[in-house]
Coordinates of C-alpha atoms and ligand atoms in Angstrom, one line a residue:
Chain A
M1020 CA 12.3 -48.7 -9.4
R1021 CA 10.4 -50.7 -6.3
Q1022 CA 6.7 -50.1 -5.8
S1023 CA 6.0 -49.6 -2.3
G1024 CA 2.5 -51.0 -0.9
R1025 CA 1.3 -47.1 -0.8
T1026 CA 2.2 -46.7 -4.3
R1027 CA 0.3 -49.6 -5.6
V1028 CA -2.6 -48.9 -3.9
A1029 CA -2.7 -45.1 -5.4
V1030 CA -2.3 -46.4 -8.7
D1031 CA -4.8 -48.9 -8.4
A1032 CA -7.2 -46.1 -7.2
A1033 CA -6.4 -44.2 -10.5
R1034 CA -7.1 -46.8 -12.5
A1035 CA -10.7 -47.1 -10.7
S1036 CA -11.9 -43.9 -11.3
A1037 CA -11.2 -43.4 -15.1
S1038 CA -14.3 -45.1 -15.7
T1039 CA -15.9 -42.2 -13.6
L1040 CA -14.3 -39.9 -16.2
E1041 CA -17.5 -39.1 -18.5
R1042 CA -19.3 -35.6 -18.5
R1043 CA -22.1 -35.7 -15.8
G1044 CA -24.0 -33.0 -17.1
I1045 CA -23.7 -29.3 -17.3
D1046 CA -21.6 -27.4 -15.2
V1047 CA -24.1 -24.6 -14.6
K1048 CA -21.8 -22.4 -12.2
G1049 CA -18.9 -22.7 -14.5
E1050 CA -21.1 -21.6 -17.6
L1051 CA -22.8 -18.9 -15.9
F1052 CA -19.3 -17.5 -14.5
R1053 CA -18.3 -18.0 -18.6
A1054 CA -20.9 -15.7 -19.6
V1055 CA -20.6 -13.0 -17.3
L1056 CA -16.8 -12.9 -18.5
L1057 CA -17.7 -12.5 -21.9
F1058 CA -20.8 -10.1 -21.5
C1059 CA -18.1 -7.8 -20.3
V1060 CA -15.7 -8.2 -22.6
V1061 CA -18.2 -7.4 -25.3
I1062 CA -19.6 -4.6 -23.4
G1063 CA -15.3 -2.9 -23.5
V1064 CA -15.5 -4.0 -27.2
V1065 CA -19.0 -2.6 -28.1
M1066 CA -18.3 0.5 -26.6
L1067 CA -14.8 1.3 -27.9
A1068 CA -16.4 0.6 -31.6
T1069 CA -19.6 2.8 -31.1
L1070 CA -17.2 5.6 -30.1
L1071 CA -15.1 4.9 -32.8
I1072 CA -17.8 4.5 -35.8
Y1073 CA -19.8 7.8 -34.2
V1074 CA -16.5 10.0 -34.3
T1075 CA -15.8 8.6 -37.7
I1076 CA -19.4 9.2 -39.3
A1077 CA -19.5 12.8 -37.0
G1078 CA -16.0 13.8 -38.3
W1079 CA -15.7 12.3 -41.6
P1080 CA -17.0 15.6 -43.8
R1081 CA -14.2 17.4 -42.4
L1082 CA -11.4 15.1 -42.4
D1083 CA -9.8 16.7 -45.3
V1084 CA -6.5 18.7 -46.4
N1085 CA -7.5 22.1 -44.9
L1086 CA -7.7 20.2 -41.3
F1087 CA -3.8 19.6 -41.2
T1088 CA -2.9 22.6 -43.0
Q1089 CA -5.2 25.8 -42.0
M1090 CA -5.0 28.0 -38.6
P1091 CA -8.2 27.9 -36.4
S1092 CA -11.0 30.3 -37.2
T1093 CA -14.2 31.0 -35.2
R1094 CA -15.7 32.5 -38.2
D1095 CA -15.4 30.0 -41.1
P1096 CA -15.7 26.5 -39.9
Q1097 CA -15.4 25.5 -43.7
T1098 CA -11.4 26.2 -43.8
S1099 CA -10.8 26.2 -40.3
G1100 CA -7.7 23.5 -39.7
F1101 CA -5.4 22.3 -36.7
L1102 CA -2.3 23.6 -38.0
P1103 CA -1.2 25.2 -34.6
A1104 CA -2.5 22.4 -32.4
I1105 CA -1.0 20.0 -34.4
V1106 CA 2.7 22.0 -34.5
G1107 CA 2.1 22.8 -30.9
T1108 CA 1.3 18.8 -29.8
I1109 CA 4.8 18.0 -31.9
Y1110 CA 6.8 20.7 -29.8
V1111 CA 5.2 19.5 -26.2
M1112 CA 5.6 15.7 -27.0
F1113 CA 9.5 16.3 -28.5
G1114 CA 9.6 18.3 -24.8
V1115 CA 8.2 15.3 -23.1
L1116 CA 10.6 12.7 -25.2
I1117 CA 13.7 14.4 -24.4
T1118 CA 13.1 15.2 -20.7
T1119 CA 11.2 11.9 -20.0
V1120 CA 13.6 9.2 -21.7
P1121 CA 16.8 10.2 -20.0
I1122 CA 15.2 10.9 -16.7
G1123 CA 12.9 7.7 -16.7
V1124 CA 15.9 5.1 -17.9
S1125 CA 18.2 6.8 -15.6
A1126 CA 16.0 6.2 -12.4
A1127 CA 15.4 2.8 -13.8
I1128 CA 19.1 1.8 -14.3
Y1129 CA 19.7 3.3 -10.4
L1130 CA 16.9 1.3 -9.1
E1131 CA 17.6 -2.0 -10.7
E1132 CA 21.3 -1.9 -11.1
Y1133 CA 22.7 0.3 -8.2
A1134 CA 20.2 0.8 -5.4
D1135 CA 20.8 -1.0 -2.4
A1136 CA 17.0 -2.4 -1.6
S1137 CA 18.0 -2.6 2.2
K1138 CA 18.2 1.0 2.5
W1139 CA 15.6 3.1 3.6
Y1140 CA 15.7 5.8 0.9
N1141 CA 15.5 3.3 -1.9
R1142 CA 12.6 1.5 -0.4
F1143 CA 11.1 5.3 0.1
I1144 CA 11.8 6.2 -3.8
E1145 CA 10.3 2.8 -4.9
T1146 CA 7.0 3.2 -3.1
N1147 CA 6.7 6.7 -4.0
I1148 CA 6.9 6.0 -7.6
Q1149 CA 4.2 3.8 -7.7
N1150 CA 2.2 6.5 -5.6
L1151 CA 3.1 9.0 -8.3
A1152 CA 1.6 6.8 -10.6
A1153 CA -1.4 7.0 -9.4
V1154 CA -2.3 10.5 -9.0
P1155 CA -4.6 12.5 -10.7
S1156 CA -3.5 14.3 -13.8
I1157 CA -5.3 17.6 -12.7
V1158 CA -2.8 17.7 -9.5
F1159 CA 0.2 17.7 -12.0
G1160 CA -1.2 20.4 -13.9
I1161 CA -1.4 22.5 -10.5
L1162 CA 1.9 21.7 -9.9
G1163 CA 3.3 22.9 -13.3
L1164 CA 1.2 26.3 -13.1
A1165 CA 2.8 26.8 -9.5
F1166 CA 6.6 25.5 -9.8
I1167 CA 6.8 25.4 -14.0
V1168 CA 4.9 28.3 -14.9
R1169 CA 5.4 30.7 -12.4
G1170 CA 7.3 30.3 -9.0
P1171 CA 10.9 29.1 -8.7
W1172 CA 11.1 28.2 -12.5
G1173 CA 8.9 30.9 -14.1
L1174 CA 9.0 29.7 -17.6
G1175 CA 5.8 31.3 -18.3
F1176 CA 2.6 29.8 -20.6
V1177 CA 5.4 28.2 -23.2
A1178 CA 4.9 25.2 -24.5
F1179 CA 8.1 23.8 -22.8
A1180 CA 6.0 24.1 -19.5
G1181 CA 3.2 21.7 -20.8
S1182 CA 6.1 19.3 -21.6
L1183 CA 7.7 19.3 -18.3
T1184 CA 4.3 19.3 -16.9
L1185 CA 3.5 15.9 -19.0
M1186 CA 6.8 14.4 -18.3
M1187 CA 5.9 14.7 -14.2
M1188 CA 2.9 12.8 -15.6
V1189 CA 4.1 9.8 -17.3
L1190 CA 7.3 9.7 -15.9
P1191 CA 6.7 6.8 -13.2
T1192 CA 5.1 4.7 -16.5
V1193 CA 8.6 5.3 -18.1
I1194 CA 10.1 4.2 -15.0
I1195 CA 8.1 1.1 -14.3
A1196 CA 8.4 -0.1 -18.0
S1197 CA 12.1 0.6 -17.9
R1198 CA 12.9 -1.3 -14.8
E1199 CA 10.8 -4.6 -16.1
A1200 CA 12.8 -4.3 -18.9
I1201 CA 15.8 -3.8 -17.1
R1202 CA 14.9 -6.7 -14.6
G1203 CA 14.1 -9.0 -17.6
V1204 CA 17.6 -8.9 -18.5
P1205 CA 19.2 -12.6 -17.8
S1206 CA 21.9 -12.0 -14.7
T1207 CA 24.1 -14.7 -16.4
L1208 CA 24.8 -11.7 -19.1
R1209 CA 25.8 -9.3 -15.9
Q1210 CA 27.6 -12.1 -14.5
A1211 CA 29.6 -12.7 -18.1
S1212 CA 30.5 -8.9 -18.6
L1213 CA 31.5 -8.5 -14.7
G1214 CA 33.4 -11.6 -15.0
L1215 CA 35.6 -10.1 -17.9
G1216 CA 36.6 -7.2 -15.9
A1217 CA 34.1 -5.0 -17.4
T1218 CA 33.0 -2.0 -15.3
R1219 CA 29.4 -2.0 -13.6
W1220 CA 28.8 1.1 -15.9
Q1221 CA 30.3 -0.7 -18.9
T1222 CA 27.8 -3.7 -17.9
V1223 CA 25.0 -1.9 -17.7
S1224 CA 25.8 0.3 -21.1
R1225 CA 27.0 -2.6 -23.0
Q1226 CA 25.1 -5.3 -22.3
V1227 CA 22.0 -4.8 -20.1
L1228 CA 20.3 -1.2 -22.2
P1229 CA 20.8 -2.8 -25.6
V1230 CA 18.9 -6.1 -24.3
A1231 CA 16.2 -4.1 -22.6
F1232 CA 16.0 -1.6 -25.3
P1233 CA 13.0 -2.9 -26.6
G1234 CA 11.1 -3.1 -23.6
V1235 CA 12.1 0.6 -22.6
L1236 CA 11.0 1.7 -25.9
T1237 CA 7.6 -0.3 -25.7
G1238 CA 7.3 1.9 -22.3
T1239 CA 8.2 5.2 -23.8
I1240 CA 5.9 4.8 -26.7
L1241 CA 2.6 4.0 -24.1
A1242 CA 3.9 6.8 -22.0
M1243 CA 4.0 9.1 -24.9
S1244 CA 0.5 8.0 -26.3
R1245 CA -0.9 8.6 -22.9
A1246 CA 0.8 12.4 -22.7
I1247 CA -0.7 12.9 -26.1
G1248 CA -4.2 12.4 -25.2
E1249 CA -4.1 14.4 -21.9
T1250 CA -5.9 18.0 -22.0
A1251 CA -6.7 18.6 -18.0
P1252 CA -3.0 19.7 -16.9
L1253 CA -2.4 21.7 -20.2
L1254 CA -5.3 23.4 -19.5
L1255 CA -3.6 25.0 -16.7
V1256 CA -0.2 25.5 -17.8
G1257 CA -1.1 27.5 -21.0
A1258 CA -2.2 25.7 -23.9
T1259 CA -5.8 27.3 -23.3
T1260 CA -4.9 30.2 -25.7
F1261 CA -6.6 30.6 -29.0
V1262 CA -3.7 30.6 -31.2
R1263 CA -3.8 31.8 -34.6
F1264 CA -0.1 31.1 -35.2
L1265 CA 2.2 28.7 -35.0
P1266 CA 4.2 28.4 -31.8
E1267 CA 7.5 30.3 -31.7
G1268 CA 9.4 27.5 -29.8
L1269 CA 9.6 25.5 -27.2
F1270 CA 10.3 28.4 -24.7
E1271 CA 8.5 31.3 -26.0
G1272 CA 4.9 32.4 -27.5
A1273 CA 1.3 30.9 -26.6
Y1274 CA 1.1 27.3 -28.1
S1275 CA -1.8 24.9 -28.3
V1276 CA -2.3 21.3 -28.6
M1277 CA -4.6 19.0 -30.4
T1278 CA -6.6 17.7 -27.4
V1279 CA -7.1 21.5 -26.2
Q1280 CA -8.3 22.6 -29.5
I1281 CA -10.5 19.7 -30.0
F1282 CA -11.7 20.8 -26.5
Q1283 CA -12.5 24.4 -28.1
W1284 CA -14.3 23.3 -30.6
A1285 CA -16.6 21.1 -29.3
M1286 CA -17.8 23.6 -26.9
R1287 CA -19.0 25.9 -29.8
P1288 CA -23.0 25.8 -30.3
Q1289 CA -22.6 25.5 -34.0
E1290 CA -22.8 22.2 -35.8
E1291 CA -19.9 22.9 -38.1
F1292 CA -17.3 23.0 -35.5
R1293 CA -18.6 20.0 -34.0
T1294 CA -17.9 18.2 -37.4
L1295 CA -14.6 19.6 -37.0
A1296 CA -13.9 18.6 -33.4
A1297 CA -14.8 15.0 -34.2
A1298 CA -12.4 15.1 -37.4
G1299 CA -9.6 16.3 -35.0
S1300 CA -10.8 13.6 -32.7
I1301 CA -10.2 10.9 -35.3
V1302 CA -6.6 12.1 -36.3
L1303 CA -5.8 12.1 -32.6
V1304 CA -7.3 8.5 -32.4
A1305 CA -5.8 6.8 -35.2
L1306 CA -2.3 8.6 -33.9
L1307 CA -3.0 6.9 -30.6
L1308 CA -4.0 3.4 -32.0
L1309 CA -0.8 3.7 -34.6
M1310 CA 1.6 4.1 -31.4
N1311 CA -0.2 1.5 -29.5
S1312 CA 0.2 -1.3 -32.5
V1313 CA 3.7 -0.3 -32.8
A1314 CA 4.5 -0.6 -29.2
I1315 CA 2.6 -4.3 -29.2
W1316 CA 4.5 -5.2 -32.2
L1317 CA 7.8 -4.5 -31.0
R1318 CA 7.0 -6.2 -27.6
N1319 CA 5.9 -9.3 -29.7
K1320 CA 8.8 -9.0 -31.7
Y1321 CA 11.6 -8.9 -29.0
S1322 CA 9.7 -11.2 -26.0
R1323 CA 11.0 -14.5 -27.4
E1324 CA 14.5 -13.8 -28.0
Y1325 CA 15.4 -15.1 -24.3
Chain B
M1114 CA 17.9 -22.3 -7.9
N1115 CA 16.1 -25.3 -7.5
A1116 CA 16.2 -26.8 -11.0
R1117 CA 20.1 -26.3 -10.7
K1118 CA 20.1 -28.4 -7.8
K1119 CA 18.3 -31.1 -9.4
D1120 CA 20.7 -31.2 -12.0
S1121 CA 23.7 -31.5 -10.1
E1122 CA 22.3 -34.5 -8.3
M1123 CA 21.6 -36.1 -11.4
T1124 CA 24.9 -35.6 -12.4
D1125 CA 26.0 -37.6 -9.2
Q1126 CA 23.6 -40.4 -10.1
A1127 CA 25.0 -40.4 -13.5
T1128 CA 28.3 -40.9 -12.3
R1129 CA 27.7 -43.2 -9.7
A1130 CA 25.6 -45.3 -12.2
A1131 CA 28.5 -45.3 -14.6
G1132 CA 30.1 -47.4 -12.1
P1133 CA 33.8 -47.5 -10.6
V1134 CA 36.1 -44.9 -11.4
P1135 CA 39.1 -45.8 -13.6
S1136 CA 42.4 -44.4 -12.9
P1137 CA 43.8 -41.2 -14.6
Q1138 CA 44.3 -42.4 -18.3
R1139 CA 46.6 -39.6 -19.5
A1140 CA 50.6 -39.6 -19.2
V1141 CA 51.2 -39.2 -16.0
R1142 CA 52.1 -35.6 -15.3
D1143 CA 54.9 -35.0 -12.6
V1144 CA 53.2 -33.0 -10.0
P1145 CA 55.5 -32.0 -7.1
D1146 CA 54.0 -32.8 -3.2
V1147 CA 53.1 -29.4 -2.8
P1148 CA 52.6 -26.5 -5.6
K1149 CA 55.9 -25.3 -6.5
E1150 CA 54.4 -21.8 -6.8
P1151 CA 50.9 -21.3 -5.3
V1152 CA 48.9 -18.7 -7.5
F1153 CA 46.5 -18.7 -4.4
T1154 CA 46.7 -19.6 -0.9
T1155 CA 43.7 -19.6 1.4
Q1156 CA 44.0 -19.9 4.9
D1157 CA 41.0 -20.2 7.3
L1158 CA 38.7 -19.1 4.8
N1159 CA 35.0 -18.8 5.7
I1160 CA 32.1 -17.7 4.1
H1161 CA 28.7 -16.4 5.1
Y1162 CA 25.4 -16.0 3.2
G1163 CA 23.7 -13.7 5.6
D1164 CA 23.5 -15.8 8.7
F1165 CA 24.3 -19.0 7.0
H1166 CA 27.6 -20.3 7.2
A1167 CA 28.1 -22.0 4.0
V1168 CA 32.2 -22.7 3.9
T1169 CA 34.3 -23.5 6.9
D1170 CA 37.5 -22.9 7.2
V1171 CA 39.1 -23.9 4.3
S1172 CA 43.0 -23.6 4.0
M1173 CA 44.7 -24.8 0.8
E1174 CA 47.0 -23.7 -2.3
F1175 CA 46.5 -23.4 -5.8
G1176 CA 49.3 -24.1 -8.4
K1177 CA 50.5 -22.4 -10.9
N1178 CA 50.3 -24.0 -14.4
E1179 CA 48.3 -26.5 -12.4
I1180 CA 44.6 -27.9 -12.9
T1181 CA 42.9 -28.1 -9.6
A1182 CA 39.6 -29.7 -9.4
L1183 CA 37.0 -28.7 -6.5
I1184 CA 34.6 -32.0 -6.2
G1185 CA 32.1 -32.7 -3.4
P1186 CA 28.5 -33.1 -3.3
S1187 CA 26.1 -30.8 -3.9
G1188 CA 25.7 -27.7 -1.9
C1189 CA 29.1 -28.5 -0.1
G1190 CA 30.2 -24.9 -1.0
K1191 CA 32.5 -25.6 -4.2
S1192 CA 31.1 -22.7 -6.5
T1193 CA 31.1 -20.5 -3.1
V1194 CA 34.8 -20.7 -3.3
L1195 CA 35.3 -20.5 -6.3
R1196 CA 33.3 -17.4 -6.7
C1197 CA 35.4 -15.9 -3.6
L1198 CA 39.1 -16.2 -5.6
N1199 CA 38.0 -13.8 -8.5
R1200 CA 35.8 -11.7 -6.0
M1201 CA 32.3 -12.4 -7.9
N1202 CA 31.0 -13.0 -4.7
D1203 CA 30.9 -9.5 -4.2
L1204 CA 27.9 -9.2 -6.3
I1205 CA 25.9 -11.0 -3.9
P1206 CA 25.1 -8.5 -1.3
T1207 CA 24.5 -11.2 1.6
A1208 CA 28.0 -13.4 0.9
R1209 CA 30.4 -12.2 3.7
V1210 CA 34.1 -13.6 3.3
S1211 CA 36.6 -13.7 6.1
G1212 CA 39.9 -15.5 6.6
E1213 CA 43.1 -15.1 3.9
V1214 CA 42.9 -15.4 0.4
R1215 CA 46.2 -14.4 -0.8
Y1216 CA 46.9 -14.0 -4.7
H1217 CA 50.5 -14.0 -5.8
G1218 CA 51.3 -13.1 -2.2
I1219 CA 48.8 -10.1 -1.9
E1220 CA 45.9 -10.0 0.3
L1221 CA 42.9 -10.4 -2.2
Y1222 CA 40.2 -8.7 0.1
G1223 CA 42.7 -6.3 1.3
P1224 CA 41.2 -2.5 1.6
K1225 CA 43.0 -1.4 -1.4
I1226 CA 42.1 -4.4 -4.0
D1227 CA 39.7 -3.2 -6.8
P1228 CA 37.6 -6.3 -7.4
I1229 CA 37.3 -5.1 -11.2
E1230 CA 41.1 -5.6 -11.6
V1231 CA 40.8 -8.9 -9.7
R1232 CA 38.6 -10.1 -12.5
R1233 CA 40.5 -9.1 -15.2
R1234 CA 43.5 -11.0 -14.3
I1235 CA 41.4 -13.9 -12.9
G1236 CA 38.7 -15.1 -15.8
M1237 CA 35.6 -17.3 -15.4
V1238 CA 33.5 -19.6 -17.3
F1239 CA 30.0 -20.5 -16.0
Q1240 CA 28.2 -23.6 -15.7
K1241 CA 25.7 -22.5 -18.7
A1242 CA 27.3 -21.3 -21.4
N1243 CA 26.0 -17.4 -21.4
P1244 CA 27.5 -15.9 -24.7
F1245 CA 26.9 -12.0 -25.0
P1246 CA 23.9 -11.9 -27.9
K1247 CA 26.3 -10.1 -30.1
S1248 CA 28.5 -11.6 -32.9
I1249 CA 31.5 -14.0 -32.2
Y1250 CA 33.6 -11.6 -33.1
D1251 CA 32.3 -9.3 -30.7
N1252 CA 32.5 -11.7 -28.0
I1253 CA 35.7 -12.5 -28.2
A1254 CA 36.8 -8.7 -28.6
Y1255 CA 34.6 -7.7 -25.6
G1256 CA 37.2 -8.3 -22.7
P1257 CA 40.1 -6.7 -24.6
R1258 CA 37.6 -3.7 -25.0
V1259 CA 36.5 -2.6 -21.6
T1260 CA 39.8 -3.4 -20.0
G1261 CA 41.1 -0.9 -22.9
M1262 CA 43.8 -3.5 -23.9
K1263 CA 46.6 -2.3 -25.8
V1264 CA 46.0 -4.2 -29.2
D1265 CA 47.8 -3.7 -33.0
S1266 CA 44.5 -5.2 -34.6
M1267 CA 41.8 -6.6 -32.8
D1268 CA 41.2 -9.0 -36.0
D1269 CA 44.6 -10.5 -35.0
L1270 CA 43.8 -11.1 -31.4
V1271 CA 40.2 -12.6 -32.3
E1272 CA 41.9 -15.1 -34.4
Q1273 CA 44.6 -16.2 -32.0
T1274 CA 42.2 -16.2 -29.3
L1275 CA 39.8 -18.9 -31.3
R1276 CA 42.9 -20.6 -32.6
R1277 CA 43.7 -21.1 -28.9
A1278 CA 40.6 -22.2 -28.0
A1279 CA 40.6 -24.8 -31.0
L1280 CA 37.2 -23.0 -32.3
W1281 CA 38.6 -20.8 -35.3
D1282 CA 38.4 -23.6 -38.0
E1283 CA 34.7 -24.1 -36.8
V1284 CA 33.7 -20.6 -36.9
K1285 CA 36.1 -18.6 -39.1
D1286 CA 33.5 -17.8 -41.7
K1287 CA 31.1 -16.7 -39.5
L1288 CA 32.6 -14.7 -37.2
K1289 CA 30.1 -11.7 -37.9
Q1290 CA 27.4 -13.9 -37.0
N1291 CA 25.4 -14.0 -33.4
A1292 CA 26.9 -16.4 -30.8
Y1293 CA 23.6 -17.7 -30.2
G1294 CA 23.7 -19.9 -33.3
L1295 CA 26.3 -21.8 -32.0
S1296 CA 25.8 -25.1 -30.9
G1297 CA 26.1 -25.5 -27.1
G1298 CA 29.4 -27.0 -27.0
Q1299 CA 30.8 -24.5 -29.3
Q1300 CA 29.3 -22.0 -27.1
Q1301 CA 30.6 -23.0 -23.9
R1302 CA 34.2 -23.0 -26.1
L1303 CA 33.5 -19.3 -26.9
C1304 CA 32.9 -18.4 -23.5
I1305 CA 36.5 -20.2 -22.8
A1306 CA 38.3 -18.3 -25.5
R1307 CA 36.1 -15.3 -24.5
A1308 CA 37.7 -15.6 -21.2
I1309 CA 41.4 -16.1 -22.1
A1310 CA 41.1 -12.9 -24.9
T1311 CA 42.3 -10.7 -22.4
N1312 CA 45.3 -13.2 -21.4
P1313 CA 44.4 -13.5 -17.9
D1314 CA 46.7 -15.4 -15.4
V1315 CA 43.8 -17.7 -14.0
V1316 CA 41.1 -19.4 -15.1
L1317 CA 38.0 -20.5 -12.7
M1318 CA 35.4 -22.9 -14.6
D1319 CA 32.3 -24.0 -13.0
E1320 CA 30.9 -27.2 -13.9
P1321 CA 32.0 -25.9 -17.6
C1322 CA 30.9 -29.3 -19.4
S1323 CA 27.8 -30.3 -17.5
A1324 CA 25.2 -29.2 -19.8
L1325 CA 27.5 -30.5 -22.9
D1326 CA 27.6 -34.2 -24.1
P1327 CA 30.5 -36.5 -24.2
I1328 CA 32.2 -35.4 -27.4
A1329 CA 31.9 -31.8 -26.6
T1330 CA 33.0 -32.5 -22.8
L1331 CA 36.2 -34.5 -24.3
R1332 CA 37.0 -31.3 -26.4
I1333 CA 36.9 -29.1 -23.6
E1334 CA 39.2 -31.2 -21.5
E1335 CA 41.7 -31.3 -24.3
L1336 CA 41.4 -27.6 -24.5
M1337 CA 42.0 -27.5 -20.3
A1338 CA 45.2 -29.4 -20.9
E1339 CA 46.7 -27.1 -23.4
L1340 CA 45.3 -23.9 -21.9
R1341 CA 47.6 -25.6 -18.8
E1342 CA 50.4 -24.5 -20.5
S1343 CA 49.9 -20.8 -20.5
Y1344 CA 47.1 -20.7 -17.4
T1345 CA 46.4 -21.8 -13.9
I1346 CA 43.0 -23.7 -14.1
I1347 CA 40.6 -24.4 -11.4
I1348 CA 37.9 -26.0 -12.0
V1349 CA 34.4 -27.5 -10.3
T1350 CA 33.2 -30.5 -11.7
H1351 CA 30.6 -33.3 -10.6
N1352 CA 32.2 -35.5 -13.1
M1353 CA 34.7 -38.0 -11.1
Q1354 CA 36.2 -39.3 -14.5
Q1355 CA 36.5 -35.4 -15.9
A1356 CA 38.3 -34.7 -12.7
A1357 CA 40.8 -37.7 -12.5
R1358 CA 41.4 -37.2 -16.4
V1359 CA 42.0 -33.4 -16.7
S1360 CA 43.5 -32.4 -13.1
D1361 CA 46.9 -32.7 -11.2
R1362 CA 45.3 -31.9 -7.9
T1363 CA 41.8 -32.6 -6.5
A1364 CA 40.3 -31.2 -3.5
F1365 CA 37.3 -32.7 -2.0
F1366 CA 34.6 -30.9 -0.3
T1367 CA 31.8 -32.4 1.8
V1368 CA 28.9 -30.9 3.8
K1369 CA 29.5 -31.4 7.6
V1370 CA 27.1 -31.6 10.2
N1371 CA 27.1 -30.5 13.6
E1372 CA 26.1 -33.1 15.7
T1373 CA 24.8 -30.9 18.4
T1374 CA 23.4 -27.9 16.8
G1375 CA 22.2 -29.6 13.1
D1376 CA 23.9 -26.8 11.0
R1377 CA 25.6 -28.1 7.9
T1378 CA 28.2 -26.5 6.2
G1379 CA 30.9 -27.1 3.6
G1380 CA 34.3 -28.0 4.4
L1381 CA 37.4 -29.3 2.8
V1382 CA 37.9 -33.2 3.7
E1383 CA 41.0 -33.7 1.6
F1384 CA 43.6 -32.1 -0.6
D1385 CA 46.0 -33.6 -2.5
R1386 CA 47.4 -35.1 -6.0
T1387 CA 44.8 -36.1 -8.0
T1388 CA 46.3 -39.5 -8.4
T1389 CA 46.2 -39.9 -4.6
I1390 CA 43.1 -38.9 -4.4
F1391 CA 41.7 -41.5 -6.6
E1392 CA 44.2 -44.4 -5.9
N1393 CA 44.7 -43.9 -2.0
P1394 CA 42.9 -41.2 -0.3
S1395 CA 43.7 -41.2 2.9
D1396 CA 39.9 -40.3 4.2
Q1397 CA 37.2 -42.4 4.6
R1398 CA 34.4 -39.9 3.2
T1399 CA 36.7 -39.1 0.2
E1400 CA 36.9 -43.1 -0.8
G1401 CA 33.3 -43.3 -0.1
Y1402 CA 32.5 -40.2 -2.1
I1403 CA 35.0 -41.4 -5.4
S1404 CA 34.1 -45.0 -5.3
G1405 CA 30.0 -43.7 -5.3
R1406 CA 29.4 -45.2 -1.8
F1407 CA 28.1 -41.8 -0.4
G1408 CA 27.8 -38.2 -1.7
Ligands
ATP182 N1 23.5 -16.6 -3.2 C1 23.3 -17.3 -2.2 N2 22.6 -16.9 -1.2 C2 22.2 -17.8 0.0 N3 22.8 -19.0 -0.1 C3 23.6 -19.6 -1.0 C4 23.7 -18.8 -2.2 N4 24.9 -19.1 -2.9 C5 24.8 -20.6 -2.2 N5 24.1 -20.8 -1.5 C6 24.1 -22.0 -0.4 O1 25.7 -21.8 0.3 C7 25.6 -23.3 -0.1 C8 26.6 -23.7 -0.9 O2 26.8 -23.4 -1.9 P1 27.2 -23.6 -3.4 O3 26.4 -23.1 -4.5 O4 28.5 -23.0 -3.3 O5 27.5 -25.2 -3.5 P2 28.0 -26.2 -4.3 O6 29.1 -27.2 -4.0 O7 28.6 -25.5 -5.7 O8 26.6 -26.9 -5.1 P3 26.4 -27.4 -6.7 O9 27.4 -28.8 -6.8 O10 25.2 -27.9 -6.3 O11 26.6 -26.4 -7.7 C9 24.6 -24.1 -0.3 O12 23.8 -24.5 0.7 C10 23.9 -23.2 -0.8 O13 22.3 -23.2 -0.6
MG183 MG1 28.0 -25.6 -8.0

């Protein structure tokens, strides 16, 4: 290629400036900024670590088998346990899972694959899903009390009412995560499938969803871990009851969950119950960390495939 | 989008750098003046993307069991015309087709036509090999499965299809392995095989060799020559030697600029037997393009 006059001038200038490439003292502003950022990271990590260490020390004496196998008792903290709360949590989370995943994934498929973004109602739905994700959880509790426990559904204070309330809360998370996963599926795959005469539904169910699956799964686990740690909305829809028996089912009988049980033990004046609450917290935190790790592992495992 | 544009421009340059285009070397096939039996007939075909008039007034015929090549500079609407033939443009929300496209005499954009049925008869191979992230076997079997084709033995169908695509010997021991493990050229031949597994009537190919080396390209060209016996093939290519080697007829498109408004639109300049286009073109622009002086 022939060099124009201007190019030659530019090249000469670049060569000349190479002699001034050496460091000129310390960049004070840059270093300061770096220090502030590092400080913020340290605060976060230190706080989390303190919390974990504190809870572990406080709860260690009661981290025993009784914790998992015994009914709660207000009289004897030594043999008191979380059994009904654990079972209740499993019930509630099962209810959340079976409602959130189909609804959330279907909504995401609609918005990504079918919705015509030029229609006002589709844009309206989109914006409101974003908004819904920002609603404080207690509001969902009130909604659950008014419409699910009482009102039109009238399920009563049962585990499934808790499930539906939490479902409303985490649905936006699942929808948003699933949409991202679906959007990440290369469009060449859709074209290949449609080009072979597959219907839109065949394309979605056989090509798009399998590829999007790890992303959907990751979003679901994160949503579940958010739901499992939630207390406030559940207090409103029945989980307050102090239960000394296992829940009878999803649709009948009183229930309790881990977080509410922890809350109740922590409110008692006696030291032994506080210890019990801390032990319960360890279990919950361990479970949350495990779920999040699985989510991160899944994301890393599948993120490099395309 | 941008990257793709650049890609094809580079192909243009490569073609030009390669010097004058040799005349077709294969045994001269007897190509009649006009297609004996047109598969597609377009009449004043116009395609818009929103307000943008991408293709203007294309009238031409694509003959049965012939290979028709679409050539022309980047952005002249070759892919747009190609996608319009199996209604893949329906997938682009802004795309709008007007004028007439007849497929065996049937109006392709008629109100009762189901685009899915259209695509079952008119297969497509894309510029970049896009196998499904599944096994080689499942890639071939996908079309027959989704179209509900009645087959006695899927194994036999897969084998026959791969044999027809001249891929069988290379993959027969790894049918259950993921198609992503194949080389780029093999992946593209798998995509061709996948497209013919449902036994379509027409195969559309959009720059099928642009990402391949000369040997892989040659294999695909041989494959096309064989497939011509049973299928109608329409291929978009930037490689003029390729158009000259494989096609029976060539359509030259270009970007036409309106002198007064400055609007750019794609259009058909010349459509004739490939030998005529390359040896004795009647339009200045065609001659300029194929001899590398314009494009
Ligand atoms: N989806 C789309 N939306 C809007 N405009 C488009 C779209 N696809 C193509 N175009 C425009 O239509 C014109 C023709 O595009 P097309 O892809 O058919 O050209 P082409 O001849 O295939 O070019 P190339 O050789 O680079 O592939 C171009 O100006 C392009 O920018
Ligand atoms: Mg193109």
